[in-house]
Each structure stands twice: as structure tokens, then as C-alpha cells.
């Protein structure tokens, strides 16, 4: 069992932002759950286990992973601070759909599924926040499915770099993506991801610096998707 921690001010702020609720409501939510830490590479949830607890990530990152029959690993979701996962639909939602593994040291707020349902019934903002979260996740999953079927492996690498750059400031990805993690994101090999990034750099479409990667020519990168 991982270490159970005391609440901190940032926990209150993350809960308030995630559920779009008042500070008083955030304090009420925190009192009904607990904070737990997970070291890097530790399992947070396991595929096939009963889905009983919702997690709100406060600090760190985690990956939801699926494993193919041939041993290939697929990235289903990536979670960062403010993201919810686990039992979000009540205590009878079935089993976990994937392994969730900490890729950094993680601090997570745990809330029993039944308690989350009661809070959503009591606070309209919480129910609305859950609906928005699930819709966002559905769109992200649909986009990944489209890219897996419509784009080549190098095209998926280009699409992921473009997405990460547009999420950053000035088309800069900070920190620069790790090649192995980039390959996992798009469902290809590390070698293919590395060749694609090196080719883009040689052509002047991207520029790598010490701690970041800049997309210099986004329109040319977009043209390389296919």
C-alpha cells in the first residue's frame, strides 16, 4: 500500500478547478476522500480489477496502457494534474479498462465511487464537470482511433508533434519529448519515431534545443501527416 498523505493547499485548488466548485465545496469533497502518493512506474490501477475508486491527479503524470496479444503496448490515455480517472460512473461501473501506471512521482486524490455520485447529485457543477471530462476524453479517443487507421506511423508522429506544439507556447514543446514516450503515444516503434524526428530536423521543419523542441514550419509538418 502506498503512502497516505495529509491534505495541502494545492489539493484544494486542484479539486476546485477540476470540479468548477467553490472553495467551501472543495473542502467538503476533500473531507470525503484521501490523498495517496505513488512512486514512478508504480501501478495505480490494474486492468480487470473492480472499478471502485475515482482518482483526481494532483501532481505528476500517469499513463493508461493496454497490452496487445503480441506484447505491443498501446497508450489509451495520458493523465496530468486535474485529470480524473477510475470509477467515474458509480460503484457498479464494472472493471478497470486499462493499467494506469505512474510515469512520474504521483500525488492523487482518491474518492470512493459512491461518494462521487452523491456529490454530483448534490452539486450541479460537479456533474457538469464530469460530463465535460468524459466528452473531452471521448473526442481524444476518437482522434487517436482515426489517426491509427488513416495515418502512417511517421504521419502519426508528425500529428503528435503538431498537437503538442499547439498546446505549448510559441509552438514550443517543453520539455522536448522523449523518443520512447513519443513512440508509445502514437503506437509505433522507437526506431520509427527517431527516424521521423531526425528527418524533420534535417529538413528544418523542427528545431531541437537543450530542453525543448520547436516546430519551425507547422504547415510543412501538417503536410507530412500523410
mmCIF file of the C-alpha atoms, coordinates in Angstrom:
data_MODEL
# 
_entry.id   MODEL 
# 
loop_
_atom_site.group_PDB 
_atom_site.id 
_atom_site.type_symbol 
_atom_site.label_atom_id 
_atom_site.label_alt_id 
_atom_site.label_comp_id 
_atom_site.label_asym_id 
_atom_site.label_entity_id 
_atom_site.label_seq_id 
_atom_site.pdbx_PDB_ins_code 
_atom_site.Cartn_x 
_atom_site.Cartn_y 
_atom_site.Cartn_z 
_atom_site.occupancy 
_atom_site.B_iso_or_equiv 
_atom_site.pdbx_formal_charge 
_atom_site.auth_seq_id 
_atom_site.auth_comp_id 
_atom_site.auth_asym_id 
_atom_site.auth_atom_id 
_atom_site.pdbx_PDB_model_num 
ATOM 1   C CA . UNK A 1 1   ? 0.000   0.000   0.000   1.00 0.00 ? 1   UNK A CA 1 
ATOM 2   C CA . UNK A 1 2   ? 1.363   3.418   -0.974  1.00 0.00 ? 2   UNK A CA 1 
ATOM 3   C CA . UNK A 1 3   ? 1.844   6.277   1.463   1.00 0.00 ? 3   UNK A CA 1 
ATOM 4   C CA . UNK A 1 4   ? -1.305  8.149   2.517   1.00 0.00 ? 4   UNK A CA 1 
ATOM 5   C CA . UNK A 1 5   ? -0.634  11.899  2.873   1.00 0.00 ? 5   UNK A CA 1 
ATOM 6   C CA . UNK A 1 6   ? -2.126  14.925  4.606   1.00 0.00 ? 6   UNK A CA 1 
ATOM 7   C CA . UNK A 1 7   ? -4.054  17.475  2.552   1.00 0.00 ? 7   UNK A CA 1 
ATOM 8   C CA . UNK A 1 8   ? -2.224  20.543  1.213   1.00 0.00 ? 8   UNK A CA 1 
ATOM 9   C CA . UNK A 1 9   ? -3.343  23.878  -0.241  1.00 0.00 ? 9   UNK A CA 1 
ATOM 10  C CA . UNK A 1 10  ? -2.657  22.723  -3.811  1.00 0.00 ? 10  UNK A CA 1 
ATOM 11  C CA . UNK A 1 11  ? -5.002  19.750  -3.286  1.00 0.00 ? 11  UNK A CA 1 
ATOM 12  C CA . UNK A 1 12  ? -7.818  22.174  -2.511  1.00 0.00 ? 12  UNK A CA 1 
ATOM 13  C CA . UNK A 1 13  ? -7.018  24.272  -5.588  1.00 0.00 ? 13  UNK A CA 1 
ATOM 14  C CA . UNK A 1 14  ? -6.888  21.275  -7.955  1.00 0.00 ? 14  UNK A CA 1 
ATOM 15  C CA . UNK A 1 15  ? -10.221 19.975  -6.617  1.00 0.00 ? 15  UNK A CA 1 
ATOM 16  C CA . UNK A 1 16  ? -11.788 23.430  -7.013  1.00 0.00 ? 16  UNK A CA 1 
ATOM 17  C CA . UNK A 1 17  ? -10.591 23.772  -10.613 1.00 0.00 ? 17  UNK A CA 1 
ATOM 18  C CA . UNK A 1 18  ? -11.397 20.186  -11.625 1.00 0.00 ? 18  UNK A CA 1 
ATOM 19  C CA . UNK A 1 19  ? -14.970 20.338  -10.363 1.00 0.00 ? 19  UNK A CA 1 
ATOM 20  C CA . UNK A 1 20  ? -15.570 24.059  -11.034 1.00 0.00 ? 20  UNK A CA 1 
ATOM 21  C CA . UNK A 1 21  ? -16.875 24.483  -7.497  1.00 0.00 ? 21  UNK A CA 1 
ATOM 22  C CA . UNK A 1 22  ? -16.462 26.881  -4.599  1.00 0.00 ? 22  UNK A CA 1 
ATOM 23  C CA . UNK A 1 23  ? -13.708 26.630  -2.009  1.00 0.00 ? 23  UNK A CA 1 
ATOM 24  C CA . UNK A 1 24  ? -16.263 25.513  0.572   1.00 0.00 ? 24  UNK A CA 1 
ATOM 25  C CA . UNK A 1 25  ? -17.441 22.705  -1.731  1.00 0.00 ? 25  UNK A CA 1 
ATOM 26  C CA . UNK A 1 26  ? -13.819 21.751  -2.421  1.00 0.00 ? 26  UNK A CA 1 
ATOM 27  C CA . UNK A 1 27  ? -13.170 21.372  1.308   1.00 0.00 ? 27  UNK A CA 1 
ATOM 28  C CA . UNK A 1 28  ? -16.270 19.194  1.595   1.00 0.00 ? 28  UNK A CA 1 
ATOM 29  C CA . UNK A 1 29  ? -15.050 16.987  -1.260  1.00 0.00 ? 29  UNK A CA 1 
ATOM 30  C CA . UNK A 1 30  ? -11.587 16.622  0.253   1.00 0.00 ? 30  UNK A CA 1 
ATOM 31  C CA . UNK A 1 31  ? -13.033 15.514  3.589   1.00 0.00 ? 31  UNK A CA 1 
ATOM 32  C CA . UNK A 1 32  ? -14.719 12.577  1.849   1.00 0.00 ? 32  UNK A CA 1 
ATOM 33  C CA . UNK A 1 33  ? -11.557 11.205  0.255   1.00 0.00 ? 33  UNK A CA 1 
ATOM 34  C CA . UNK A 1 34  ? -7.847  10.771  0.859   1.00 0.00 ? 34  UNK A CA 1 
ATOM 35  C CA . UNK A 1 35  ? -4.526  11.711  -0.705  1.00 0.00 ? 35  UNK A CA 1 
ATOM 36  C CA . UNK A 1 36  ? -2.095  8.978   -1.724  1.00 0.00 ? 36  UNK A CA 1 
ATOM 37  C CA . UNK A 1 37  ? 1.347   9.012   -3.317  1.00 0.00 ? 37  UNK A CA 1 
ATOM 38  C CA . UNK A 1 38  ? 2.688   6.619   -5.967  1.00 0.00 ? 38  UNK A CA 1 
ATOM 39  C CA . UNK A 1 39  ? 6.361   6.427   -6.998  1.00 0.00 ? 39  UNK A CA 1 
ATOM 40  C CA . UNK A 1 40  ? 7.374   6.466   -10.646 1.00 0.00 ? 40  UNK A CA 1 
ATOM 41  C CA . UNK A 1 41  ? 6.476   3.216   -12.503 1.00 0.00 ? 41  UNK A CA 1 
ATOM 42  C CA . UNK A 1 42  ? 4.086   2.152   -9.725  1.00 0.00 ? 42  UNK A CA 1 
ATOM 43  C CA . UNK A 1 43  ? 0.675   0.736   -10.751 1.00 0.00 ? 43  UNK A CA 1 
ATOM 44  C CA . UNK A 1 44  ? -2.204  2.997   -9.729  1.00 0.00 ? 44  UNK A CA 1 
ATOM 45  C CA . UNK A 1 45  ? -4.985  0.873   -11.251 1.00 0.00 ? 45  UNK A CA 1 
ATOM 46  C CA . UNK A 1 46  ? -4.862  -2.565  -12.857 1.00 0.00 ? 46  UNK A CA 1 
ATOM 47  C CA . UNK A 1 47  ? -6.836  -3.686  -15.892 1.00 0.00 ? 47  UNK A CA 1 
ATOM 48  C CA . UNK A 1 48  ? -9.625  -6.072  -14.933 1.00 0.00 ? 48  UNK A CA 1 
ATOM 49  C CA . UNK A 1 49  ? -9.846  -5.019  -11.265 1.00 0.00 ? 49  UNK A CA 1 
ATOM 50  C CA . UNK A 1 50  ? -13.229 -3.895  -9.960  1.00 0.00 ? 50  UNK A CA 1 
ATOM 51  C CA . UNK A 1 51  ? -13.731 -0.183  -10.569 1.00 0.00 ? 51  UNK A CA 1 
ATOM 52  C CA . UNK A 1 52  ? -14.497 1.222   -7.112  1.00 0.00 ? 52  UNK A CA 1 
ATOM 53  C CA . UNK A 1 53  ? -12.465 4.397   -6.712  1.00 0.00 ? 53  UNK A CA 1 
ATOM 54  C CA . UNK A 1 54  ? -12.132 7.642   -8.664  1.00 0.00 ? 54  UNK A CA 1 
ATOM 55  C CA . UNK A 1 55  ? -8.731  9.324   -8.848  1.00 0.00 ? 55  UNK A CA 1 
ATOM 56  C CA . UNK A 1 56  ? -8.059  13.033  -9.308  1.00 0.00 ? 56  UNK A CA 1 
ATOM 57  C CA . UNK A 1 57  ? -4.426  13.581  -10.221 1.00 0.00 ? 57  UNK A CA 1 
ATOM 58  C CA . UNK A 1 58  ? -2.941  16.420  -8.177  1.00 0.00 ? 58  UNK A CA 1 
ATOM 59  C CA . UNK A 1 59  ? 0.721   16.138  -9.143  1.00 0.00 ? 59  UNK A CA 1 
ATOM 60  C CA . UNK A 1 60  ? 2.696   14.142  -11.698 1.00 0.00 ? 60  UNK A CA 1 
ATOM 61  C CA . UNK A 1 61  ? 1.674   12.187  -14.791 1.00 0.00 ? 61  UNK A CA 1 
ATOM 62  C CA . UNK A 1 62  ? 0.243   8.732   -15.431 1.00 0.00 ? 62  UNK A CA 1 
ATOM 63  C CA . UNK A 1 63  ? -0.448  6.578   -18.491 1.00 0.00 ? 63  UNK A CA 1 
ATOM 64  C CA . UNK A 1 64  ? -3.403  4.293   -19.122 1.00 0.00 ? 64  UNK A CA 1 
ATOM 65  C CA . UNK A 1 65  ? -1.947  1.355   -21.061 1.00 0.00 ? 65  UNK A CA 1 
ATOM 66  C CA . UNK A 1 66  ? -3.398  -1.586  -22.972 1.00 0.00 ? 66  UNK A CA 1 
ATOM 67  C CA . UNK A 1 67  ? -1.385  -4.644  -23.985 1.00 0.00 ? 67  UNK A CA 1 
ATOM 68  C CA . UNK A 1 68  ? -1.830  -6.487  -27.264 1.00 0.00 ? 68  UNK A CA 1 
ATOM 69  C CA . UNK A 1 69  ? -1.598  -10.266 -27.682 1.00 0.00 ? 69  UNK A CA 1 
ATOM 70  C CA . UNK A 1 70  ? 1.801   -9.790  -29.342 1.00 0.00 ? 70  UNK A CA 1 
ATOM 71  C CA . UNK A 1 71  ? 3.070   -7.814  -26.361 1.00 0.00 ? 71  UNK A CA 1 
ATOM 72  C CA . UNK A 1 72  ? 2.738   -4.412  -28.015 1.00 0.00 ? 72  UNK A CA 1 
ATOM 73  C CA . UNK A 1 73  ? 1.800   -1.618  -25.602 1.00 0.00 ? 73  UNK A CA 1 
ATOM 74  C CA . UNK A 1 74  ? -0.874  0.930   -26.532 1.00 0.00 ? 74  UNK A CA 1 
ATOM 75  C CA . UNK A 1 75  ? -1.308  4.298   -24.832 1.00 0.00 ? 75  UNK A CA 1 
ATOM 76  C CA . UNK A 1 76  ? -5.033  4.744   -24.214 1.00 0.00 ? 76  UNK A CA 1 
ATOM 77  C CA . UNK A 1 77  ? -4.934  7.973   -22.184 1.00 0.00 ? 77  UNK A CA 1 
ATOM 78  C CA . UNK A 1 78  ? -2.397  10.281  -20.596 1.00 0.00 ? 78  UNK A CA 1 
ATOM 79  C CA . UNK A 1 79  ? -3.309  11.924  -17.294 1.00 0.00 ? 79  UNK A CA 1 
ATOM 80  C CA . UNK A 1 80  ? -1.883  15.077  -15.734 1.00 0.00 ? 80  UNK A CA 1 
ATOM 81  C CA . UNK A 1 81  ? -2.825  17.352  -12.818 1.00 0.00 ? 81  UNK A CA 1 
ATOM 82  C CA . UNK A 1 82  ? -6.581  17.974  -12.776 1.00 0.00 ? 82  UNK A CA 1 
ATOM 83  C CA . UNK A 1 83  ? -7.470  14.811  -14.712 1.00 0.00 ? 83  UNK A CA 1 
ATOM 84  C CA . UNK A 1 84  ? -9.948  12.268  -13.348 1.00 0.00 ? 84  UNK A CA 1 
ATOM 85  C CA . UNK A 1 85  ? -9.874  8.537   -13.997 1.00 0.00 ? 85  UNK A CA 1 
ATOM 86  C CA . UNK A 1 86  ? -11.098 5.294   -12.467 1.00 0.00 ? 86  UNK A CA 1 
ATOM 87  C CA . UNK A 1 87  ? -14.689 4.801   -11.289 1.00 0.00 ? 87  UNK A CA 1 
ATOM 88  C CA . UNK A 1 88  ? -16.485 7.890   -12.590 1.00 0.00 ? 88  UNK A CA 1 
ATOM 89  C CA . UNK A 1 89  ? -19.915 6.398   -13.217 1.00 0.00 ? 89  UNK A CA 1 
ATOM 90  C CA . UNK A 1 90  ? -20.826 4.994   -9.823  1.00 0.00 ? 90  UNK A CA 1 
ATOM 91  C CA . UNK A 1 91  ? -19.981 1.875   -7.814  1.00 0.00 ? 91  UNK A CA 1 
ATOM 92  C CA . UNK A 1 92  ? -21.422 -0.562  -10.376 1.00 0.00 ? 92  UNK A CA 1 
ATOM 93  C CA . UNK A 1 93  ? -19.405 0.549   -13.408 1.00 0.00 ? 93  UNK A CA 1 
ATOM 94  C CA . UNK A 1 94  ? -17.613 -2.772  -13.886 1.00 0.00 ? 94  UNK A CA 1 
ATOM 95  C CA . UNK A 1 95  ? -13.860 -3.272  -14.164 1.00 0.00 ? 95  UNK A CA 1 
ATOM 96  C CA . UNK A 1 96  ? -10.897 -1.070  -14.999 1.00 0.00 ? 96  UNK A CA 1 
ATOM 97  C CA . UNK A 1 97  ? -10.344 -0.796  -18.750 1.00 0.00 ? 97  UNK A CA 1 
ATOM 98  C CA . UNK A 1 98  ? -6.558  -0.454  -18.600 1.00 0.00 ? 98  UNK A CA 1 
ATOM 99  C CA . UNK A 1 99  ? -3.498  -0.425  -16.388 1.00 0.00 ? 99  UNK A CA 1 
ATOM 100 C CA . UNK A 1 100 ? -2.750  3.061   -15.080 1.00 0.00 ? 100 UNK A CA 1 
ATOM 101 C CA . UNK A 1 101 ? 0.964   3.491   -14.347 1.00 0.00 ? 101 UNK A CA 1 
ATOM 102 C CA . UNK A 1 102 ? 2.743   6.466   -12.778 1.00 0.00 ? 102 UNK A CA 1 
ATOM 103 C CA . UNK A 1 103 ? 5.308   7.867   -15.232 1.00 0.00 ? 103 UNK A CA 1 
ATOM 104 C CA . UNK A 1 104 ? 6.400   10.457  -12.661 1.00 0.00 ? 104 UNK A CA 1 
ATOM 105 C CA . UNK A 1 105 ? 6.015   10.568  -8.901  1.00 0.00 ? 105 UNK A CA 1 
ATOM 106 C CA . UNK A 1 106 ? 2.258   10.966  -8.484  1.00 0.00 ? 106 UNK A CA 1 
ATOM 107 C CA . UNK A 1 107 ? 0.077   12.580  -5.851  1.00 0.00 ? 107 UNK A CA 1 
ATOM 108 C CA . UNK A 1 108 ? -3.566  11.543  -6.265  1.00 0.00 ? 108 UNK A CA 1 
ATOM 109 C CA . UNK A 1 109 ? -6.843  12.327  -4.524  1.00 0.00 ? 109 UNK A CA 1 
ATOM 110 C CA . UNK A 1 110 ? -8.943  9.174   -4.099  1.00 0.00 ? 110 UNK A CA 1 
ATOM 111 C CA . UNK A 1 111 ? -12.713 9.254   -3.750  1.00 0.00 ? 111 UNK A CA 1 
ATOM 112 C CA . UNK A 1 112 ? -14.995 6.251   -3.491  1.00 0.00 ? 112 UNK A CA 1 
ATOM 113 C CA . UNK A 1 113 ? -17.338 5.931   -6.483  1.00 0.00 ? 113 UNK A CA 1 
ATOM 114 C CA . UNK A 1 114 ? -20.477 6.085   -4.352  1.00 0.00 ? 114 UNK A CA 1 
ATOM 115 C CA . UNK A 1 115 ? -19.250 9.291   -2.685  1.00 0.00 ? 115 UNK A CA 1 
ATOM 116 C CA . UNK A 1 116 ? -18.580 10.864  -6.092  1.00 0.00 ? 116 UNK A CA 1 
ATOM 117 C CA . UNK A 1 117 ? -22.125 10.051  -7.213  1.00 0.00 ? 117 UNK A CA 1 
ATOM 118 C CA . UNK A 1 118 ? -23.598 11.632  -4.074  1.00 0.00 ? 118 UNK A CA 1 
ATOM 119 C CA . UNK A 1 119 ? -21.513 14.775  -4.582  1.00 0.00 ? 119 UNK A CA 1 
ATOM 120 C CA . UNK A 1 120 ? -22.571 15.018  -8.241  1.00 0.00 ? 120 UNK A CA 1 
ATOM 121 C CA . UNK A 1 121 ? -26.216 14.755  -7.196  1.00 0.00 ? 121 UNK A CA 1 
ATOM 122 C CA . UNK A 1 122 ? -25.726 17.467  -4.562  1.00 0.00 ? 122 UNK A CA 1 
ATOM 123 C CA . UNK A 1 123 ? -23.605 19.867  -6.631  1.00 0.00 ? 123 UNK A CA 1 
ATOM 124 C CA . UNK A 1 124 ? -24.630 20.523  -10.230 1.00 0.00 ? 124 UNK A CA 1 
ATOM 125 C CA . UNK A 1 125 ? -21.160 21.886  -11.053 1.00 0.00 ? 125 UNK A CA 1 
ATOM 126 C CA . UNK A 1 126 ? -19.597 18.503  -10.261 1.00 0.00 ? 126 UNK A CA 1 
ATOM 127 C CA . UNK A 1 127 ? -21.989 16.608  -12.520 1.00 0.00 ? 127 UNK A CA 1 
ATOM 128 C CA . UNK A 1 128 ? -21.347 19.128  -15.314 1.00 0.00 ? 128 UNK A CA 1 
ATOM 129 C CA . UNK A 1 129 ? -17.580 18.848  -14.830 1.00 0.00 ? 129 UNK A CA 1 
ATOM 130 C CA . UNK A 1 130 ? -17.792 15.047  -15.115 1.00 0.00 ? 130 UNK A CA 1 
ATOM 131 C CA . UNK A 1 131 ? -19.834 15.335  -18.314 1.00 0.00 ? 131 UNK A CA 1 
ATOM 132 C CA . UNK A 1 132 ? -17.295 17.712  -19.850 1.00 0.00 ? 132 UNK A CA 1 
ATOM 133 C CA . UNK A 1 133 ? -14.421 15.450  -18.840 1.00 0.00 ? 133 UNK A CA 1 
ATOM 134 C CA . UNK A 1 134 ? -15.983 12.351  -20.377 1.00 0.00 ? 134 UNK A CA 1 
ATOM 135 C CA . UNK A 1 135 ? -16.819 14.231  -23.596 1.00 0.00 ? 135 UNK A CA 1 
ATOM 136 C CA . UNK A 1 136 ? -13.229 15.516  -23.861 1.00 0.00 ? 136 UNK A CA 1 
ATOM 137 C CA . UNK A 1 137 ? -11.874 12.009  -23.332 1.00 0.00 ? 137 UNK A CA 1 
ATOM 138 C CA . UNK A 1 138 ? -14.255 10.556  -25.928 1.00 0.00 ? 138 UNK A CA 1 
ATOM 139 C CA . UNK A 1 139 ? -13.086 13.111  -28.502 1.00 0.00 ? 139 UNK A CA 1 
ATOM 140 C CA . UNK A 1 140 ? -9.435  12.382  -27.737 1.00 0.00 ? 140 UNK A CA 1 
ATOM 141 C CA . UNK A 1 141 ? -10.031 8.636   -28.098 1.00 0.00 ? 141 UNK A CA 1 
ATOM 142 C CA . UNK A 1 142 ? -11.863 9.139   -31.401 1.00 0.00 ? 142 UNK A CA 1 
ATOM 143 C CA . UNK A 1 143 ? -8.969  11.254  -32.712 1.00 0.00 ? 143 UNK A CA 1 
ATOM 144 C CA . UNK A 1 144 ? -6.441  8.558   -31.775 1.00 0.00 ? 144 UNK A CA 1 
ATOM 145 C CA . UNK A 1 145 ? -8.545  5.869   -33.451 1.00 0.00 ? 145 UNK A CA 1 
ATOM 146 C CA . UNK A 1 146 ? -8.772  7.945   -36.625 1.00 0.00 ? 146 UNK A CA 1 
ATOM 147 C CA . UNK A 1 147 ? -5.017  8.543   -36.688 1.00 0.00 ? 147 UNK A CA 1 
ATOM 148 C CA . UNK A 1 148 ? -4.270  4.841   -36.144 1.00 0.00 ? 148 UNK A CA 1 
ATOM 149 C CA . UNK A 1 149 ? -6.373  3.884   -39.164 1.00 0.00 ? 149 UNK A CA 1 
ATOM 150 C CA . UNK A 1 150 ? -5.832  6.858   -41.503 1.00 0.00 ? 150 UNK A CA 1 
ATOM 151 C CA . UNK A 1 151 ? -2.201  7.861   -40.952 1.00 0.00 ? 151 UNK A CA 1 
ATOM 152 C CA . UNK A 1 152 ? 1.106   6.083   -41.451 1.00 0.00 ? 152 UNK A CA 1 
ATOM 153 C CA . UNK A 1 153 ? 3.417   5.660   -38.454 1.00 0.00 ? 153 UNK A CA 1 
ATOM 154 C CA . UNK A 1 154 ? 5.560   8.692   -39.466 1.00 0.00 ? 154 UNK A CA 1 
ATOM 155 C CA . UNK A 1 155 ? 2.336   10.624  -40.061 1.00 0.00 ? 155 UNK A CA 1 
ATOM 156 C CA . UNK A 1 156 ? 1.179   9.848   -36.533 1.00 0.00 ? 156 UNK A CA 1 
ATOM 157 C CA . UNK A 1 157 ? 4.499   11.100  -35.164 1.00 0.00 ? 157 UNK A CA 1 
ATOM 158 C CA . UNK A 1 158 ? 4.020   14.355  -37.104 1.00 0.00 ? 158 UNK A CA 1 
ATOM 159 C CA . UNK A 1 159 ? 0.441   14.689  -35.854 1.00 0.00 ? 159 UNK A CA 1 
ATOM 160 C CA . UNK A 1 160 ? 1.513   14.198  -32.237 1.00 0.00 ? 160 UNK A CA 1 
ATOM 161 C CA . UNK A 1 161 ? 4.335   16.746  -32.525 1.00 0.00 ? 161 UNK A CA 1 
ATOM 162 C CA . UNK A 1 162 ? 1.924   19.243  -34.059 1.00 0.00 ? 162 UNK A CA 1 
ATOM 163 C CA . UNK A 1 163 ? -0.625  18.645  -31.294 1.00 0.00 ? 163 UNK A CA 1 
ATOM 164 C CA . UNK A 1 164 ? 1.975   19.042  -28.542 1.00 0.00 ? 164 UNK A CA 1 
ATOM 165 C CA . UNK A 1 165 ? 3.360   22.196  -30.147 1.00 0.00 ? 165 UNK A CA 1 
ATOM 166 C CA . UNK A 1 166 ? -0.065  23.829  -30.439 1.00 0.00 ? 166 UNK A CA 1 
ATOM 167 C CA . UNK A 1 167 ? -0.711  23.073  -26.769 1.00 0.00 ? 167 UNK A CA 1 
ATOM 168 C CA . UNK A 1 168 ? 2.516   24.889  -25.824 1.00 0.00 ? 168 UNK A CA 1 
ATOM 169 C CA . UNK A 1 169 ? 3.632   28.489  -26.151 1.00 0.00 ? 169 UNK A CA 1 
ATOM 170 C CA . UNK A 1 170 ? 5.080   29.705  -29.429 1.00 0.00 ? 170 UNK A CA 1 
ATOM 171 C CA . UNK A 1 171 ? 4.864   26.223  -30.981 1.00 0.00 ? 171 UNK A CA 1 
ATOM 172 C CA . UNK A 1 172 ? 7.475   25.011  -28.492 1.00 0.00 ? 172 UNK A CA 1 
ATOM 173 C CA . UNK A 1 173 ? 7.256   21.608  -26.800 1.00 0.00 ? 173 UNK A CA 1 
ATOM 174 C CA . UNK A 1 174 ? 8.755   21.944  -23.341 1.00 0.00 ? 174 UNK A CA 1 
ATOM 175 C CA . UNK A 1 175 ? 10.375  19.710  -22.246 1.00 0.00 ? 175 UNK A CA 1 
ATOM 176 C CA . UNK A 1 176 ? 11.398  18.107  -25.518 1.00 0.00 ? 176 UNK A CA 1 
ATOM 177 C CA . UNK A 1 177 ? 9.571   14.796  -25.929 1.00 0.00 ? 177 UNK A CA 1 
ATOM 178 C CA . UNK A 1 178 ? 11.408  11.588  -25.090 1.00 0.00 ? 178 UNK A CA 1 
ATOM 179 C CA . UNK A 1 179 ? 11.524  9.456   -28.242 1.00 0.00 ? 179 UNK A CA 1 
ATOM 180 C CA . UNK A 1 180 ? 10.393  6.275   -26.452 1.00 0.00 ? 180 UNK A CA 1 
ATOM 181 C CA . UNK A 1 181 ? 7.400   8.077   -24.976 1.00 0.00 ? 181 UNK A CA 1 
ATOM 182 C CA . UNK A 1 182 ? 6.572   9.711   -28.313 1.00 0.00 ? 182 UNK A CA 1 
ATOM 183 C CA . UNK A 1 183 ? 6.574   6.259   -29.938 1.00 0.00 ? 183 UNK A CA 1 
ATOM 184 C CA . UNK A 1 184 ? 4.262   4.934   -27.225 1.00 0.00 ? 184 UNK A CA 1 
ATOM 185 C CA . UNK A 1 185 ? 1.856   7.833   -27.725 1.00 0.00 ? 185 UNK A CA 1 
ATOM 186 C CA . UNK A 1 186 ? 1.361   7.046   -31.410 1.00 0.00 ? 186 UNK A CA 1 
ATOM 187 C CA . UNK A 1 187 ? 1.673   3.258   -31.355 1.00 0.00 ? 187 UNK A CA 1 
ATOM 188 C CA . UNK A 1 188 ? 4.897   2.799   -33.286 1.00 0.00 ? 188 UNK A CA 1 
ATOM 189 C CA . UNK A 1 189 ? 8.465   1.683   -32.614 1.00 0.00 ? 189 UNK A CA 1 
ATOM 190 C CA . UNK A 1 190 ? 11.154  3.827   -31.058 1.00 0.00 ? 190 UNK A CA 1 
ATOM 191 C CA . UNK A 1 191 ? 13.236  3.449   -34.234 1.00 0.00 ? 191 UNK A CA 1 
ATOM 192 C CA . UNK A 1 192 ? 10.437  4.791   -36.464 1.00 0.00 ? 192 UNK A CA 1 
ATOM 193 C CA . UNK A 1 193 ? 9.814   7.745   -34.156 1.00 0.00 ? 193 UNK A CA 1 
ATOM 194 C CA . UNK A 1 194 ? 13.538  8.537   -34.016 1.00 0.00 ? 194 UNK A CA 1 
ATOM 195 C CA . UNK A 1 195 ? 13.945  8.375   -37.824 1.00 0.00 ? 195 UNK A CA 1 
ATOM 196 C CA . UNK A 1 196 ? 10.921  10.618  -38.320 1.00 0.00 ? 196 UNK A CA 1 
ATOM 197 C CA . UNK A 1 197 ? 12.105  13.260  -35.832 1.00 0.00 ? 197 UNK A CA 1 
ATOM 198 C CA . UNK A 1 198 ? 15.638  13.234  -37.288 1.00 0.00 ? 198 UNK A CA 1 
ATOM 199 C CA . UNK A 1 199 ? 14.276  13.649  -40.835 1.00 0.00 ? 199 UNK A CA 1 
ATOM 200 C CA . UNK A 1 200 ? 12.069  16.570  -39.768 1.00 0.00 ? 200 UNK A CA 1 
ATOM 201 C CA . UNK A 1 201 ? 15.063  18.232  -38.120 1.00 0.00 ? 201 UNK A CA 1 
ATOM 202 C CA . UNK A 1 202 ? 17.255  17.796  -41.222 1.00 0.00 ? 202 UNK A CA 1 
ATOM 203 C CA . UNK A 1 203 ? 14.559  19.418  -43.347 1.00 0.00 ? 203 UNK A CA 1 
ATOM 204 C CA . UNK A 1 204 ? 14.299  22.396  -40.993 1.00 0.00 ? 204 UNK A CA 1 
ATOM 205 C CA . UNK A 1 205 ? 10.680  21.669  -40.025 1.00 0.00 ? 205 UNK A CA 1 
ATOM 206 C CA . UNK A 1 206 ? 11.555  21.313  -36.347 1.00 0.00 ? 206 UNK A CA 1 
ATOM 207 C CA . UNK A 1 207 ? 14.447  22.543  -34.235 1.00 0.00 ? 207 UNK A CA 1 
ATOM 208 C CA . UNK A 1 208 ? 15.731  20.724  -31.156 1.00 0.00 ? 208 UNK A CA 1 
ATOM 209 C CA . UNK A 1 209 ? 17.312  22.668  -28.320 1.00 0.00 ? 209 UNK A CA 1 
ATOM 210 C CA . UNK A 1 210 ? 18.633  21.613  -24.928 1.00 0.00 ? 210 UNK A CA 1 
ATOM 211 C CA . UNK A 1 211 ? 15.284  21.434  -23.128 1.00 0.00 ? 211 UNK A CA 1 
ATOM 212 C CA . UNK A 1 212 ? 12.684  21.994  -25.820 1.00 0.00 ? 212 UNK A CA 1 
ATOM 213 C CA . UNK A 1 213 ? 11.629  21.221  -29.371 1.00 0.00 ? 213 UNK A CA 1 
ATOM 214 C CA . UNK A 1 214 ? 10.275  23.987  -31.611 1.00 0.00 ? 214 UNK A CA 1 
ATOM 215 C CA . UNK A 1 215 ? 8.035   23.434  -34.630 1.00 0.00 ? 215 UNK A CA 1 
ATOM 216 C CA . UNK A 1 216 ? 9.506   25.943  -37.085 1.00 0.00 ? 216 UNK A CA 1 
ATOM 217 C CA . UNK A 1 217 ? 7.203   25.210  -40.040 1.00 0.00 ? 217 UNK A CA 1 
ATOM 218 C CA . UNK A 1 218 ? 3.806   23.925  -38.792 1.00 0.00 ? 218 UNK A CA 1 
ATOM 219 C CA . UNK A 1 219 ? 2.232   23.980  -42.261 1.00 0.00 ? 219 UNK A CA 1 
ATOM 220 C CA . UNK A 1 220 ? 5.009   21.784  -43.664 1.00 0.00 ? 220 UNK A CA 1 
ATOM 221 C CA . UNK A 1 221 ? 4.656   19.465  -40.696 1.00 0.00 ? 221 UNK A CA 1 
ATOM 222 C CA . UNK A 1 222 ? 0.918   19.232  -41.312 1.00 0.00 ? 222 UNK A CA 1 
ATOM 223 C CA . UNK A 1 223 ? 1.575   18.423  -44.973 1.00 0.00 ? 223 UNK A CA 1 
ATOM 224 C CA . UNK A 1 224 ? 3.681   15.442  -43.801 1.00 0.00 ? 224 UNK A CA 1 
ATOM 225 C CA . UNK A 1 225 ? 0.807   13.794  -41.937 1.00 0.00 ? 225 UNK A CA 1 
ATOM 226 C CA . UNK A 1 226 ? 0.024   11.562  -44.883 1.00 0.00 ? 226 UNK A CA 1 
# 
